[in-house]
PDB file of C-alpha atoms in Angstrom:
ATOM      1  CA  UNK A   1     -15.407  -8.471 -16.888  1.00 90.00           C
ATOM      2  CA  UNK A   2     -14.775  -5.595 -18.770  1.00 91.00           C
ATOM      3  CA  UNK A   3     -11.566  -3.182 -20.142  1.00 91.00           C
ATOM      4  CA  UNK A   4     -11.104   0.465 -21.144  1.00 92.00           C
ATOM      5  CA  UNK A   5     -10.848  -0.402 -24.549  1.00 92.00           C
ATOM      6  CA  UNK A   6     -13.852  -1.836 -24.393  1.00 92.00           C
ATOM      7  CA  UNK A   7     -15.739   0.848 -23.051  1.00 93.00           C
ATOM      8  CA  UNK A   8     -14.509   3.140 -25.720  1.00 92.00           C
ATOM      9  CA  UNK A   9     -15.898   0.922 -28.732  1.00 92.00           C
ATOM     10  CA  UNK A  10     -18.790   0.540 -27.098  1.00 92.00           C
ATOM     11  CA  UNK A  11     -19.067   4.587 -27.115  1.00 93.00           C
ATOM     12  CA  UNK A  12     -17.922   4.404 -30.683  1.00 91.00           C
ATOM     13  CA  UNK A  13     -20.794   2.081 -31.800  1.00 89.00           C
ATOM     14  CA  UNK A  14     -23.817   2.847 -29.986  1.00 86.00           C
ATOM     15  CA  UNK A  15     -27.093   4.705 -30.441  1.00 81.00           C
ATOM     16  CA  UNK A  16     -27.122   7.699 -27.569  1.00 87.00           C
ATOM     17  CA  UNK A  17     -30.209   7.634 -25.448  1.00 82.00           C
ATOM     18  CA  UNK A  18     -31.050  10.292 -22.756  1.00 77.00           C
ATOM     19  CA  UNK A  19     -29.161   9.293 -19.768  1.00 87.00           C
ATOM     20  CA  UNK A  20     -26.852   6.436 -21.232  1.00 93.00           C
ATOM     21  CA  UNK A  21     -23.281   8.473 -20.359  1.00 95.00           C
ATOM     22  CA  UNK A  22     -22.688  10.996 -17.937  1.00 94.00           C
ATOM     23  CA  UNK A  23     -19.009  13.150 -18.217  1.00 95.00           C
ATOM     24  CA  UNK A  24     -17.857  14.550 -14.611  1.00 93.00           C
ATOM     25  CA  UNK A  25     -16.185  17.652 -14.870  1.00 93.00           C
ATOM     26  CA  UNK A  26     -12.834  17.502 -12.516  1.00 90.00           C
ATOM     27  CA  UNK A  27     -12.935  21.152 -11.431  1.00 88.00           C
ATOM     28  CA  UNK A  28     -16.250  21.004 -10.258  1.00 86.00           C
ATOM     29  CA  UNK A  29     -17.379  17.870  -9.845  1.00 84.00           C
ATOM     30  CA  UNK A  30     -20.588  18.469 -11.943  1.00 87.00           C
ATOM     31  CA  UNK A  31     -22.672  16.733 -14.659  1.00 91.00           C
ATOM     32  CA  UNK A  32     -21.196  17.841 -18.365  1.00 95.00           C
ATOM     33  CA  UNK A  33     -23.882  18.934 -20.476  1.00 95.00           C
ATOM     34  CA  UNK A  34     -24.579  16.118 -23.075  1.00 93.00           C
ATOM     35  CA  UNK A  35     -24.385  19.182 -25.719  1.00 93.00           C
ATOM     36  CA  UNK A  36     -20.411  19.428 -25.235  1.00 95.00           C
ATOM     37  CA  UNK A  37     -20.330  15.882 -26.348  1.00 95.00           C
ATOM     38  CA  UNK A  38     -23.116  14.948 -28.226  1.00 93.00           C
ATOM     39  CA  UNK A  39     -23.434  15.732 -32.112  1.00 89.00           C
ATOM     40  CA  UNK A  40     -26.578  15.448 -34.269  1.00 85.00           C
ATOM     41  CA  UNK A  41     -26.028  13.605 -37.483  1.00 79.00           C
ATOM     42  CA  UNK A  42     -28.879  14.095 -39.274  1.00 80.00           C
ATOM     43  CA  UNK A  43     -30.616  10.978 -39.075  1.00 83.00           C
ATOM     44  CA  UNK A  44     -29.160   9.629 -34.966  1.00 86.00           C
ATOM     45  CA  UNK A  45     -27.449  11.401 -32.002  1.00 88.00           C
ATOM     46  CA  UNK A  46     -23.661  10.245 -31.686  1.00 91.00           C
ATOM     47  CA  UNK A  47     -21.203  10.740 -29.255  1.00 93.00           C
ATOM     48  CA  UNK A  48     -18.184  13.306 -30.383  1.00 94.00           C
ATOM     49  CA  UNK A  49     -15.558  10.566 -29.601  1.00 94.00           C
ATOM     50  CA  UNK A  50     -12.739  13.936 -30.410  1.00 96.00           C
ATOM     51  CA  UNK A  51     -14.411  15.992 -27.467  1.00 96.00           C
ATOM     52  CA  UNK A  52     -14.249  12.798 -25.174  1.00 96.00           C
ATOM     53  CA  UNK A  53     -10.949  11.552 -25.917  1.00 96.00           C
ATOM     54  CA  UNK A  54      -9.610  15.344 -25.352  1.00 97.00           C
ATOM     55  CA  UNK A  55     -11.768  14.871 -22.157  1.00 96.00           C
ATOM     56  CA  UNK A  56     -10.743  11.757 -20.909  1.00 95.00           C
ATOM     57  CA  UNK A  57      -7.263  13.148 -21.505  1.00 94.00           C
ATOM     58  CA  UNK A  58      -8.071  15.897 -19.288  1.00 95.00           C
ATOM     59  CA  UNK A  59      -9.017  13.843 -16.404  1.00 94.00           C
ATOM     60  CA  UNK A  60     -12.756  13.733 -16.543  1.00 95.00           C
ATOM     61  CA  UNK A  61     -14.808  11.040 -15.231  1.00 95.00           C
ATOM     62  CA  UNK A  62     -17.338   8.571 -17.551  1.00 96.00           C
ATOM     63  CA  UNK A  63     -20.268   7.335 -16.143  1.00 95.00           C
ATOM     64  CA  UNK A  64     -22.253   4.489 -18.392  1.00 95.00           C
ATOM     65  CA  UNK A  65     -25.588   3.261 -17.196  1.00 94.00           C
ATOM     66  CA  UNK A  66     -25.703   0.075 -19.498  1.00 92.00           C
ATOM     67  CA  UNK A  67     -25.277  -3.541 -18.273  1.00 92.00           C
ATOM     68  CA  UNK A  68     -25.436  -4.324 -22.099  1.00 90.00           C
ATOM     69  CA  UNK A  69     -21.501  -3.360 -23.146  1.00 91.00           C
ATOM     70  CA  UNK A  70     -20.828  -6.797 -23.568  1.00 92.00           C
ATOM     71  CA  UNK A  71     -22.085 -10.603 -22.336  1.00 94.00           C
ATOM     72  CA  UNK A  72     -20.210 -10.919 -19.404  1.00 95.00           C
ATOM     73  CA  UNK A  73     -21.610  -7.715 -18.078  1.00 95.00           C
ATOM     74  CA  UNK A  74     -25.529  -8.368 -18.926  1.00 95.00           C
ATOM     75  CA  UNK A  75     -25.088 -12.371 -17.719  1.00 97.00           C
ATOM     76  CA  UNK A  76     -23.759 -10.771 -14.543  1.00 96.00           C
ATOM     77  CA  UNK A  77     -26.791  -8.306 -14.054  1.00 97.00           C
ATOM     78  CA  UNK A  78     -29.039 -11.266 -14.658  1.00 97.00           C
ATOM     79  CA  UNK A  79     -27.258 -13.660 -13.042  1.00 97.00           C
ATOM     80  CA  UNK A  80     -27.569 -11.148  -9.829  1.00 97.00           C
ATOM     81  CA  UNK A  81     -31.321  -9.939 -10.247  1.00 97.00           C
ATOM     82  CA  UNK A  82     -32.049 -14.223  -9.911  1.00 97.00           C
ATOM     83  CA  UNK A  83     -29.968 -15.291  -7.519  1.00 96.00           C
ATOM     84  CA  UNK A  84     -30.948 -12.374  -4.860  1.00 96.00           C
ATOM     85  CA  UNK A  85     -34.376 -11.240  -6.313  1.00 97.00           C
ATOM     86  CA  UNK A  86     -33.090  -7.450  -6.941  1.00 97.00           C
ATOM     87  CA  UNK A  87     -33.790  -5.223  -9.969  1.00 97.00           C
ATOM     88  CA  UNK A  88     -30.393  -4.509 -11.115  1.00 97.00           C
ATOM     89  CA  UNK A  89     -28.171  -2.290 -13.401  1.00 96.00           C
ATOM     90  CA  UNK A  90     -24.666  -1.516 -14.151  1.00 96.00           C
ATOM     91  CA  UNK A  91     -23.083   1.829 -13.603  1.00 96.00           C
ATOM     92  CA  UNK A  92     -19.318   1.679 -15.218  1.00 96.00           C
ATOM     93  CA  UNK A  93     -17.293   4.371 -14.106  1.00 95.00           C
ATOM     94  CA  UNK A  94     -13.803   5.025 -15.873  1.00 94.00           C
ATOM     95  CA  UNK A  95     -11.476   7.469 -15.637  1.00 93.00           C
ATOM     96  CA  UNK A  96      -7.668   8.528 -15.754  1.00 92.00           C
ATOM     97  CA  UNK A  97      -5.101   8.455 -12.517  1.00 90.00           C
ATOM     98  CA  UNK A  98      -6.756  12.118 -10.504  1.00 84.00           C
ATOM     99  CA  UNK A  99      -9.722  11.933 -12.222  1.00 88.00           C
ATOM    100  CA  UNK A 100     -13.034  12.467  -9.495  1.00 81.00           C
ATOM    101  CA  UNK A 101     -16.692  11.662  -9.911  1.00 77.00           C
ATOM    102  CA  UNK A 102     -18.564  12.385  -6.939  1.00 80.00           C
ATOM    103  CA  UNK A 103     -17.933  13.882  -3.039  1.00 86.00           C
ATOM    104  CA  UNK A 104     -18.435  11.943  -0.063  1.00 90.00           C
ATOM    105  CA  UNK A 105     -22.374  10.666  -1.090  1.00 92.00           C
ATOM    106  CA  UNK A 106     -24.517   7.939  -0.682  1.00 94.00           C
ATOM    107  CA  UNK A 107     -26.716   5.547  -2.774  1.00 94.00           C
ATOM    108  CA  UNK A 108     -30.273   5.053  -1.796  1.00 94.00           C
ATOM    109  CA  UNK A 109     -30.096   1.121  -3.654  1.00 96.00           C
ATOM    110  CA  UNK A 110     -27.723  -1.314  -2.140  1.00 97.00           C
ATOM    111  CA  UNK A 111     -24.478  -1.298  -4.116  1.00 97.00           C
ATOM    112  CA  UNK A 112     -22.124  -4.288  -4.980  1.00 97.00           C
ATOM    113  CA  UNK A 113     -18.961  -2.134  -6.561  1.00 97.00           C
ATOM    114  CA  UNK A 114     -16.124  -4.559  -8.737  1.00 97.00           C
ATOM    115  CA  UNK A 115     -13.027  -2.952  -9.583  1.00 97.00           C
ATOM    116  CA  UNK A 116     -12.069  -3.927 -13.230  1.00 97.00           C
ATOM    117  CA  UNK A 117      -9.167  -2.236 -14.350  1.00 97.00           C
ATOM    118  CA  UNK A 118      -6.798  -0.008 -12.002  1.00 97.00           C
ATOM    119  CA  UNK A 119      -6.805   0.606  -8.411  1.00 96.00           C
ATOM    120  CA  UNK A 120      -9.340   3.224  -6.230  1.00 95.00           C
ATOM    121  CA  UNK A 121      -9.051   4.024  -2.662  1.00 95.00           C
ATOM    122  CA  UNK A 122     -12.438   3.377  -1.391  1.00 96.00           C
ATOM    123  CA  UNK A 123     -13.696   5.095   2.323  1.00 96.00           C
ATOM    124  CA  UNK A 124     -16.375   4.014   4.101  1.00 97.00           C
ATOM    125  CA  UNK A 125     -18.029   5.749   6.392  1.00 96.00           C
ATOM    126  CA  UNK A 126     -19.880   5.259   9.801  1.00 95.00           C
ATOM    127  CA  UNK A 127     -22.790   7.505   8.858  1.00 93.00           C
ATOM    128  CA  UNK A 128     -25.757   6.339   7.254  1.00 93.00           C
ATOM    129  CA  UNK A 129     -27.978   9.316   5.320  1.00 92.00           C
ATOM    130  CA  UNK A 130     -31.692   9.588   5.207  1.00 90.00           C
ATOM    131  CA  UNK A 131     -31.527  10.238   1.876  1.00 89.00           C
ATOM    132  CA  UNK A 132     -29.315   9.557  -1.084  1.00 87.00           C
ATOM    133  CA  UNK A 133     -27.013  12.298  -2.386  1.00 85.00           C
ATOM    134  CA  UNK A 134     -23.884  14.138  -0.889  1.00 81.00           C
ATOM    135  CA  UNK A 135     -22.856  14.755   2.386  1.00 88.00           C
ATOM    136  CA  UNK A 136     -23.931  18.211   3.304  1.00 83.00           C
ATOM    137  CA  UNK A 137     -23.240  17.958   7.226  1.00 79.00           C
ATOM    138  CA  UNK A 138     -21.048  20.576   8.762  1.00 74.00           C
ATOM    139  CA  UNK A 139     -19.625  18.240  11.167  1.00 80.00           C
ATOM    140  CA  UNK A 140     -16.263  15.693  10.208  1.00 86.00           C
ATOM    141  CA  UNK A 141     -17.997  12.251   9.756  1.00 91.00           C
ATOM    142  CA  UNK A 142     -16.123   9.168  11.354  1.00 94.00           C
ATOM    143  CA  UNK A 143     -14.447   6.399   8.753  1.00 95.00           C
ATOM    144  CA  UNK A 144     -15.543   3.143   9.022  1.00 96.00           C
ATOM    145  CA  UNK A 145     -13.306   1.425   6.836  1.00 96.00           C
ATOM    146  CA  UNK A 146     -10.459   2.679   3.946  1.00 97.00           C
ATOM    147  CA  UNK A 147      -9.385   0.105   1.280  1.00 97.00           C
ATOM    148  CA  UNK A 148      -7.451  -0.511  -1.944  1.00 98.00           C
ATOM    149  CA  UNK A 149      -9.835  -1.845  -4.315  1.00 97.00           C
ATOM    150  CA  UNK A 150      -7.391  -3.765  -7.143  1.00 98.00           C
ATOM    151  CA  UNK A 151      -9.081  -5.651 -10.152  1.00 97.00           C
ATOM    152  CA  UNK A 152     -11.626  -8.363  -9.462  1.00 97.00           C
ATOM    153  CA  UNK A 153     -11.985  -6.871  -5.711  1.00 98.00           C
ATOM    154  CA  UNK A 154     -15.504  -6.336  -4.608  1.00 97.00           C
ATOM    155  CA  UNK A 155     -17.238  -4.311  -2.155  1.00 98.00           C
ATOM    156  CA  UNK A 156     -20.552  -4.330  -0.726  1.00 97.00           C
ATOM    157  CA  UNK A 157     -21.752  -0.981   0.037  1.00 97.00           C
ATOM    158  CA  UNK A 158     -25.368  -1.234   2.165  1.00 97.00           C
ATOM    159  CA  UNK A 159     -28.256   1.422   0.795  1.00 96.00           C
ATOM    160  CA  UNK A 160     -27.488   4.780   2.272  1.00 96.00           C
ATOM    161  CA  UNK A 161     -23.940   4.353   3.923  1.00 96.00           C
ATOM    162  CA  UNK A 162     -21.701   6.996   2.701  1.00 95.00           C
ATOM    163  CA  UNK A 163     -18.648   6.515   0.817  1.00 96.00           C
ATOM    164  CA  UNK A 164     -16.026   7.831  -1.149  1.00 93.00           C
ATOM    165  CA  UNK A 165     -13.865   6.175  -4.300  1.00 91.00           C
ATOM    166  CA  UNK A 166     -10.589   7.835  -5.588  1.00 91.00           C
ATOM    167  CA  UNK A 167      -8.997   6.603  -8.427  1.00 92.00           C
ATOM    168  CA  UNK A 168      -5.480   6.007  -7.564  1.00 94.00           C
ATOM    169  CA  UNK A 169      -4.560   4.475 -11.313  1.00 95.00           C
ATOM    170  CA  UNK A 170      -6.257   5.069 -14.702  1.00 95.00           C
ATOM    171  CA  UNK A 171      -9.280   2.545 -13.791  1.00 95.00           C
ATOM    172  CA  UNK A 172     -12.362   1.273 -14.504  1.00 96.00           C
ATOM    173  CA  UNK A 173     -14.812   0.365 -11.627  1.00 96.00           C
ATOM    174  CA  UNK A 174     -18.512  -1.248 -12.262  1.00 97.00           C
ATOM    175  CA  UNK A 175     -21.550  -0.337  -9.384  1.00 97.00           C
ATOM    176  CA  UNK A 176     -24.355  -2.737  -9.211  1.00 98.00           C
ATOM    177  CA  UNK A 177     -27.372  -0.947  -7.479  1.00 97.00           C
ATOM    178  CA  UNK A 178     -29.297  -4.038  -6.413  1.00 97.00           C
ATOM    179  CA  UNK A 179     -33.108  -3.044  -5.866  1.00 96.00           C
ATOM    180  CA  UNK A 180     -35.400  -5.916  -3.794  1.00 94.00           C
ATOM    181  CA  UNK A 181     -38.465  -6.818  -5.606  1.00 93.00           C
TER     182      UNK A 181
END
């Protein structure tokens, strides 16, 4: 569906919009402000690809909200908003072997998740939140189900269930929130 390589001349070549790439910092686990990353050149914002090469190399996670990197990727969004009557995106998350994005969380939309490149552990838990965002309990929450997602494996995660991925390998992982119309 789609490679690393991809992803980075897609980075290379695009106009930068607001919320378009997100870097997760591996230490904390916290949103990179776009200002470490993000250059003005006079005339359009572009990505710094120096700063995020040095930061891929340093294990820090890329999240792209775009279902328009390439065909494949915007015929599957389409192909999925008719076929189940959802509003849909595409959330591409890359990253090297160690690299984290987010704590044990969950999604308010429905999520269909297809590794593409690498393998990620994937937990799911028992729990369902009543909102989305991290787990905050103070209690140990029970797992439902631990896999190895390899590439072209899919998971369906339901809105609000809380999960975890871990990349295992350098790897590249696509989330589909799927909203009902």
């Amino acid at each position: 569906m789609i490679t690393i390589s991809e992803m980075w001349n897609f980075l290379n070549s695009t106009h930068v919009s607001e919320d378009l790439l997100h870097v997760i910092d591996p230490k904390t686990g916290l949103k990179v402000p776009k200002h470490h990353y993000v250059s003005n050149a006079y005339w359009e914002y572009r990505f710094d690809m120096n700063v995020l090469e040095k930061m891929w190399d340093k294990k820090y996670t890329f999240i792209l909200h775009s279902s328009l990197v390439n065909k494949t990727l915007r015929d599957y969004v389409e192909n999925l908003e008719s076929e189940n009557k959802v509003y849909c995106h595409a959330h591409v998350y890359f990253g090297k072997e160690g690299s984290k994005s987010f704590q044990i969380h969950a999604d308010y939309p429905d999520n269909l998740i297809v590794q593409c490149v690498g393998k990620s552990k994937v937990t799911v838990y028992n729990e369902y939140a009543e909102k989305g965002g991290p787990f905050l309990g103070d209690k140990d929450i029970e797992i439902g189900e631990q896999m190895v997602l390899e590439p072209s494996d899919t998971i369906f995660i339901p809105s609000l269930r809380y999960h975890l991925f871990e990349p295992l390998t350098d790897r590249l992982s696509i989330s589909f929130p799927m909203i009902k119309i």
